[in-house]
Amino acid sequence: MAALPGRRAIGRGRRSIRAGWALRAGFAEGRERGETVPDPGAVERGATADPAGFAPEAAPRHVYVHVPFCGAKCHYCDFAVFVGPRTPWEALYLEALERELALVLAPYGGAYPFPIETLYLGGGTPTALSPAALERLFDLLERAFPRRAPGMEWTVEANPEGLVGDEGRALLRWLRGRGTTRLSIGVQTFDDAQLSALGRRHTGREAEAAVLAAREAGFVHLSLDLIYGLPGQTFEGWTADVRRAFGLPIDHLSAYALEVAEATRFGRMQAAGALPLPDDDRVVEMYAFVAAAARDAGFEPYEVSNFARPGGRSRHNLAYWNNRPYFGFGPGAHGYAFGVRTANVPSLPRYVRARTLSEFRTEVRPVGRREAIEETMFLGLRLAEGVRRDAFRRRFGVDLEDVYGPVLRRLEAEGLIVIDARGIRLPEAVRPVMNAVLAEFLFDDR
Ligand code: SF4
C-alpha cells in the first residue's frame, strides 16, 4: 500500500511545514510521475515583483514562540527540548528571547505595529516555566506585540501534570487572566501502561482531570493531542482512547500517527528491532476510526489530522496550512516572514549564546515563486476545503488551471482530487495516503 503520510508528515502545524520541506526533497528524488506536469511558463506569466506571492506589506499576523523546557524527554520526541535545571536556564532563555525579539522587530522600534491574529506558545512545555518566568514571558510578548486583532487567538500548549491540583488550578486561572484563549493539552493516550512506555509523566485520569479543570477555569477552546500507531497499541486500545477523548468537554482533537525519528529512544529501539509497531494497514484503520468517531461526535475533519467542533478550529495552524506568513521565535522555531523561511538553532545552550540574528538562525531561505506555489499546494491539500482558486489567483496572479490544468484533469479522472467552483481538494479517502498525489504538484525544473 502507499506510504502513510503520518509516518512522516502528520504532526502539529509547524511539524507539517518541516515535513513539507523534507517531502519535497524526497519527491524530487524518486517520484513516479504521470505524463502531465505543471506548466512553469504559466507561473512566470503571472509573476509580479513579489517572488513569494504576497506583497511585502502583507506583514505576518501570526506568532509562534518555542518554550523548550520539559520535565523529561518523551521517548518519541524530536522537538527542541531542554530537560536540565530551570536555574539558570530559564532566565538565560528569556534574555535570549528578548534579544531575538529586539533584533527581528528593530525596524519597528521593538514593538510590532500590526495587530496580531494568533499567538502560539509551543514547546517543550510552556507551562513548565516557573510562575515568575511565565509572567516575564507574557510581559515580553505583550510589549513586543502590543496590538491584538479583535478576538485574537492565544494558544498555550500544556501537559496534564501541570494543570492538576491547587497549583494547576492557580496556573489555569492565571493563564485565563492574562488573555490565553485556548489550551492544547498533550495527552497522547489515556492508557497508563502506554503512557509509561512513552516516557510521559501523567496518568490517564490526570489527563481527564486536567481537561475538566481547564473547562472549570473558563477555557472554552480546548484541544487534545492523541497519538495512534504506538508500540504494542491494539485497535481496541485506540478506540478506547478516542472514546475517552470525545467524552470530555473539548472542541478540538489532533490525532497524529506516530513518527519515529532516528535520534530518539524509539528510533534507537527501532534500529535494534525492539519497537513492535502496528502494521500500516492497522494504522490506516485507526485513522479511519478516529475520523468516523469525530464525525459522530460533531467534529469536522478540517485537516488530515485535526478535527474541530464548529468554531473550534485552530486559527494559528490554519495560517500554516494556508501558507500565510508568521514569525517564529525561540530555539528550534521556524518562521516564514517577508518571503523568507527561517529556522533557529535548536539547542538551548547555543540559543542563549546568540547575540546577532545570524547566530540565532541555522537557516535563512528566500522562497521562490514556484516553491511558494508548491508549498501552497502541499499545505492547502491537507485541509478538507483544499486550495481555493480565488485565494490562489489573488496571491499568484494566475489561475490554478493555468499552472496545473493537465495535472488536475488527470488526477480528477483518476478520482484522486475533486475540482469544483471553489477550488481543488482531496477526497476524504485519499487524504490518509496523500503523498503520491502531492508529488504531482512539484515543478521539475525550479
Ligand atoms: S512533553 Fe512534548 S515536547 Fe516535551 S518531551 Fe514530551 S513530547 Fe517532547
XYZ file of C-alpha atoms and ligand atoms in Angstrom:
454
model
C 0.000 0.000 0.000
C 1.014 3.630 -0.357
C 3.164 5.008 2.432
C 1.243 6.591 5.260
C 1.747 10.332 5.400
C 1.502 10.139 9.161
C 4.681 8.159 9.453
C 6.496 11.182 8.116
C 4.213 14.107 7.689
C 1.370 14.186 10.178
C 2.029 16.401 13.118
C 1.319 19.754 14.622
C 1.034 22.543 12.125
C 4.638 23.544 12.436
C 5.739 19.967 12.034
C 3.862 19.724 8.755
C 5.852 22.717 7.482
C 9.106 20.988 8.343
C 7.799 17.786 6.801
C 6.793 19.725 3.697
C 10.417 20.658 3.107
C 11.513 17.070 3.607
C 8.732 15.823 1.382
C 9.872 17.966 -1.484
C 13.374 16.579 -1.255
C 12.028 13.030 -1.138
C 9.606 13.524 -4.009
C 12.151 15.254 -6.178
C 14.493 12.292 -5.809
C 12.315 9.395 -6.684
C 8.765 10.182 -7.631
C 6.832 8.380 -10.259
C 5.199 10.942 -12.483
C 2.297 10.784 -14.844
C 2.667 12.209 -18.320
C 1.147 15.556 -17.424
C 3.243 18.040 -15.489
C 2.759 21.574 -14.119
C 3.440 24.455 -16.504
C 6.346 26.591 -15.235
C 5.686 29.067 -18.050
C 2.295 29.885 -16.553
C 3.986 30.655 -13.244
C 6.228 33.209 -14.897
C 3.356 34.752 -16.846
C 1.638 35.573 -13.558
C 4.832 36.752 -11.886
C 4.923 40.067 -10.125
C 7.751 41.825 -8.348
C 6.764 39.778 -5.321
C 8.606 36.457 -5.624
C 6.933 34.633 -2.748
C 3.489 35.548 -3.966
C 2.468 38.028 -1.295
C 3.163 41.704 -1.066
C 5.857 42.829 1.376
C 3.283 44.924 3.186
C 1.366 41.727 3.976
C 3.250 41.558 7.251
C 2.875 38.452 9.439
C -0.132 38.406 11.754
C 0.786 35.131 13.436
C 3.466 34.483 16.034
C 4.943 31.204 17.262
C 7.160 31.159 20.353
C 9.010 27.990 21.300
C 9.484 27.360 25.015
C 11.923 24.454 25.248
C 11.542 23.251 28.845
C 10.159 19.816 29.722
C 10.265 17.732 32.892
C 11.646 14.728 30.983
C 12.087 13.772 27.359
C 9.350 11.545 25.964
C 10.720 8.551 24.123
C 9.338 9.567 20.721
C 10.086 13.298 20.920
C 12.434 15.034 18.477
C 11.425 18.604 19.273
C 13.929 21.130 20.600
C 13.553 20.312 24.273
C 15.644 21.069 27.363
C 15.290 18.888 30.453
C 18.083 20.397 32.581
C 17.706 22.567 35.686
C 15.497 25.677 35.490
C 18.220 27.801 37.104
C 19.945 29.491 35.366
C 18.443 28.356 32.051
C 15.000 29.927 32.355
C 16.496 33.370 32.878
C 19.054 32.881 30.090
C 16.300 31.720 27.726
C 14.173 34.784 28.450
C 17.132 37.130 27.963
C 17.923 35.481 24.622
C 14.290 35.606 23.542
C 14.220 39.300 24.383
C 17.328 39.810 22.217
C 15.813 37.863 19.328
C 12.563 39.835 19.528
C 14.505 43.108 19.627
C 16.595 42.149 16.575
C 13.642 41.000 14.475
C 11.454 43.932 15.494
C 14.223 46.558 15.278
C 12.690 48.067 12.095
C 9.584 48.822 14.185
C 11.419 50.212 17.188
C 10.943 46.941 19.072
C 7.125 46.999 19.083
C 5.326 45.400 16.138
C 2.783 47.889 14.826
C 0.360 45.451 13.173
C -2.432 43.655 15.022
C -1.650 40.035 15.778
C -4.346 37.486 14.957
C -2.842 34.426 16.633
C -0.105 33.829 19.160
C 1.002 30.284 19.917
C 3.262 29.268 22.801
C 4.506 25.791 21.994
C 7.302 23.591 23.129
C 8.545 21.933 25.033
C 6.047 22.642 27.735
C 5.435 26.376 28.205
C 3.599 25.707 31.457
C 6.741 24.038 32.858
C 8.178 27.537 33.352
C 8.128 28.896 36.894
C 5.309 31.384 37.614
C 7.819 34.258 37.657
C 9.288 33.216 34.298
C 5.829 32.842 32.754
C 4.958 36.315 33.979
C 8.100 37.708 32.389
C 7.442 35.836 29.127
C 3.914 37.227 28.841
C 5.178 40.749 29.677
C 7.825 40.453 26.960
C 5.334 39.327 24.343
C 2.814 41.995 25.246
C 5.496 44.660 24.823
C 6.738 43.217 21.525
C 3.220 42.691 20.095
C 1.094 45.391 21.705
C -1.707 45.292 19.129
C -4.220 42.455 19.048
C -6.758 41.844 16.314
C -10.313 41.545 17.659
C -10.833 38.040 19.016
C -7.128 37.206 18.867
C -6.439 33.516 19.462
C -3.758 32.913 22.098
C -2.895 29.237 22.463
C -0.669 27.709 25.122
C 0.499 24.105 24.969
C 0.372 22.272 28.273
C 0.808 18.811 29.721
C -1.763 17.319 32.107
C 0.566 17.034 35.108
C 0.963 20.820 35.204
C -2.781 21.511 35.243
C -3.949 19.393 38.173
C -4.051 20.087 41.903
C -4.039 23.511 43.544
C -1.014 24.723 41.581
C -2.561 23.602 38.313
C -5.821 25.385 39.072
C -3.942 28.566 40.004
C -1.971 28.365 36.761
C -5.149 27.918 34.717
C -6.754 30.961 36.352
C -3.594 32.970 35.739
C -3.455 31.970 32.052
C -7.087 32.974 31.577
C -6.478 36.254 33.357
C -3.534 37.061 31.073
C -5.565 36.559 27.905
C -4.905 32.943 26.904
C -7.925 31.826 24.894
C -7.040 28.250 24.052
C -5.151 25.332 25.567
C -3.626 22.488 23.609
C -3.116 19.610 26.028
C -0.727 16.778 25.180
C -2.463 13.601 26.297
C -1.297 11.111 23.619
C -3.155 8.170 25.223
C -5.222 7.515 28.346
C -3.689 4.063 28.814
C -1.359 4.186 31.824
C 0.890 1.363 30.606
C 1.257 3.083 27.223
C 1.900 6.441 28.892
C 4.694 4.969 30.920
C 6.167 3.264 27.825
C 6.123 6.654 26.069
C 8.015 8.275 28.944
C 5.052 10.521 29.796
C 4.720 11.900 33.315
C 0.964 11.747 33.823
C -1.796 9.184 34.047
C -4.974 8.852 32.010
C -7.040 10.052 34.971
C -4.834 13.123 35.379
C -5.363 13.909 31.705
C -9.131 13.831 32.202
C -8.839 15.888 35.396
C -6.696 18.472 33.571
C -9.307 18.974 30.851
C -12.097 19.317 33.400
C -10.047 21.790 35.453
C -9.334 23.856 32.338
C -13.025 23.919 31.486
C -13.836 24.941 35.041
C -11.295 27.764 34.775
C -13.280 29.115 31.834
C -11.444 27.691 28.809
C -13.934 27.050 26.019
C -11.347 26.251 23.366
C -9.633 23.077 24.478
C -7.664 20.776 22.238
C -6.240 17.336 22.972
C -3.413 15.561 21.173
C -3.625 11.807 20.772
C -1.136 9.510 19.023
C -2.012 6.282 17.246
C 0.219 3.537 15.896
C 2.046 3.320 19.244
C 4.266 0.320 20.019
C 2.073 -2.536 21.168
C -1.115 -0.493 20.708
C -4.158 -2.522 19.735
C -7.089 -1.301 17.688
C -9.279 -1.741 20.774
C -6.860 0.325 22.854
C -7.036 3.118 20.298
C -10.831 3.095 20.131
C -10.940 3.369 23.934
C -8.625 6.421 23.782
C -10.762 8.103 21.148
C -13.976 7.478 23.089
C -12.491 8.892 26.278
C -11.304 11.990 24.418
C -14.708 12.688 22.884
C -16.316 12.181 26.288
C -14.501 15.298 27.532
C -15.541 18.958 27.080
C -13.117 19.683 24.224
C -13.750 21.418 20.913
C -10.644 20.213 19.056
C -8.760 16.956 18.675
C -5.421 16.393 16.949
C -4.723 12.741 16.173
C -1.240 12.014 14.895
C 0.260 8.811 13.600
C 3.454 8.086 15.490
C 6.560 9.337 13.731
C 9.705 7.508 14.744
C 12.684 9.828 14.411
C 16.165 8.306 14.431
C 17.562 10.494 17.189
C 15.031 9.403 19.812
C 14.842 6.490 22.205
C 12.151 4.967 19.976
C 14.448 5.472 16.972
C 17.206 3.535 18.692
C 14.761 0.822 19.754
C 13.514 0.542 16.187
C 17.073 0.242 14.877
C 17.605 -2.588 17.373
C 14.408 -4.305 16.219
C 12.798 -3.740 19.619
C 9.880 -1.463 18.711
C 6.754 -3.541 17.969
C 4.739 -1.086 15.843
C 1.305 -1.987 14.477
C 1.442 -2.583 10.719
C 0.438 0.145 8.262
C -2.943 -1.402 7.422
C -3.865 -1.408 11.102
C -2.717 2.216 11.423
C -4.923 3.199 8.482
C -7.854 1.522 10.262
C -7.036 3.533 13.378
C -7.154 6.734 11.338
C -10.460 5.709 9.774
C -11.873 5.043 13.237
C -10.960 8.440 14.653
C -12.281 10.206 11.541
C -15.644 8.410 11.843
C -15.845 8.890 15.618
C -15.081 12.585 15.194
C -17.938 12.994 12.757
C -20.303 11.161 15.113
C -19.240 13.495 17.932
C -19.934 16.615 15.822
C -16.299 17.364 14.960
C -15.382 18.315 11.377
C -12.251 16.734 9.883
C -10.955 20.118 8.735
C -7.352 18.953 8.275
C -5.927 15.494 7.746
C -5.013 15.095 11.448
C -7.286 17.676 13.033
C -10.937 17.639 13.999
C -12.950 20.519 15.428
C -16.412 21.442 16.524
C -17.846 24.465 14.677
C -15.859 27.479 15.905
C -13.107 25.292 17.359
C -10.571 25.220 14.525
C -7.019 26.236 15.337
C -6.680 29.556 13.566
C -2.950 29.543 14.160
C -2.412 26.197 12.483
C -4.776 27.246 9.689
C -2.338 30.079 8.978
C 0.396 27.460 8.448
C -1.759 25.312 6.215
C -2.878 28.323 4.210
C 0.823 29.144 3.811
C 0.466 32.549 5.430
C 3.483 34.372 6.857
C 4.306 34.020 10.547
C 7.088 34.854 12.954
C 8.883 32.054 14.791
C 10.903 32.794 17.942
C 12.801 30.585 20.362
C 15.147 27.608 19.976
C 14.290 25.392 17.023
C 11.438 27.661 15.898
C 10.679 28.055 12.207
C 9.361 31.255 10.691
C 8.135 32.463 7.297
C 8.145 36.224 7.083
C 8.530 38.564 4.113
C 9.113 35.694 1.717
C 11.937 34.126 3.750
C 11.779 30.876 5.672
C 13.969 30.748 8.759
C 14.948 28.078 11.273
C 16.533 28.786 14.641
C 19.304 26.891 16.399
C 17.591 24.027 18.219
C 19.974 23.757 21.159
C 19.186 25.934 24.177
C 22.878 26.443 25.105
C 23.558 27.744 21.581
C 20.400 29.832 21.558
C 21.267 31.619 24.785
C 24.735 32.493 23.442
C 23.363 34.119 20.269
C 23.906 37.866 20.001
C 23.227 38.524 16.312
C 20.391 37.401 14.091
C 22.728 35.156 12.122
C 23.745 33.420 15.374
C 20.096 32.716 16.153
C 19.487 31.196 12.722
C 20.547 27.889 11.238
C 18.658 28.526 8.043
C 17.567 31.606 6.119
C 15.993 30.670 2.820
C 14.222 33.036 0.446
C 11.221 31.245 -1.008
C 10.995 31.496 -4.771
C 7.736 31.851 -6.591
C 7.492 28.253 -7.769
C 8.378 26.958 -4.331
C 5.704 29.168 -2.791
C 3.178 27.666 -5.215
C 4.281 24.108 -4.411
C 4.093 24.764 -0.683
C 0.664 26.309 -1.062
C -0.488 23.104 -2.755
C 1.207 20.732 -0.258
C -0.137 22.538 2.752
C -3.547 23.508 1.386
C -4.376 19.994 0.243
C -4.070 18.845 3.858
C -7.214 20.872 4.509
C -10.692 19.484 3.900
C -11.560 22.594 1.900
C -8.334 22.244 -0.090
C -6.821 25.059 -2.143
C -9.238 27.825 -3.069
C -8.996 29.114 -6.604
C -9.776 32.748 -5.676
C -7.054 32.826 -2.993
C -4.564 31.216 -5.389
C -5.350 33.751 -8.107
C -5.124 36.669 -5.681
C -1.784 35.538 -4.387
C -0.041 34.335 -7.519
C -1.733 36.284 -10.301
C -2.534 33.122 -12.283
C -5.290 30.528 -12.150
C -4.793 27.071 -10.706
C -5.748 25.720 -14.125
C -3.069 27.816 -15.858
C -0.365 26.167 -13.788
C -1.781 22.723 -13.166
C -4.538 22.247 -15.795
C -3.485 18.892 -17.333
C -2.385 17.535 -13.935
C -5.726 18.469 -12.390
C -7.712 16.833 -15.172
C -5.728 13.600 -14.929
C -5.949 13.414 -11.127
C -9.677 14.159 -11.286
C -10.192 11.395 -13.865
C -8.367 9.007 -11.523
C -10.611 10.026 -8.615
C -7.660 11.439 -6.662
C -8.875 15.033 -6.426
C -12.189 16.861 -6.509
C -12.473 20.044 -8.591
C -15.351 22.437 -8.092
C -16.131 26.134 -8.307
C -14.278 26.862 -5.042
C -11.057 25.080 -5.899
C -9.491 21.655 -5.536
C -9.381 19.239 -2.634
C -8.583 15.646 -1.860
C -11.454 13.209 -1.314
C -11.502 12.084 2.303
C -10.494 8.535 1.360
C -7.335 9.818 -0.347
C -6.136 12.046 2.496
C -4.519 9.267 4.582
C -2.361 8.288 1.588
C -1.854 11.723 0.121
C 1.887 11.820 -0.556
C 1.693 10.282 -4.010
C -0.863 12.900 -5.057
C 1.158 15.789 -3.612
C 4.158 14.755 -5.716
C 2.178 15.676 -8.820
C 2.261 19.348 -7.841
C 6.040 19.697 -7.967
C 7.834 21.509 -10.739
C 10.668 19.563 -12.275
C 12.913 22.470 -13.067
C 12.940 25.072 -10.342
S 6.209 16.831 26.633
Fe 6.082 17.161 24.416
S 7.810 18.495 23.893
Fe 8.190 17.663 25.982
S 9.466 15.866 25.648
Fe 7.331 15.152 25.688
S 6.654 15.201 23.530
Fe 8.555 16.403 23.670
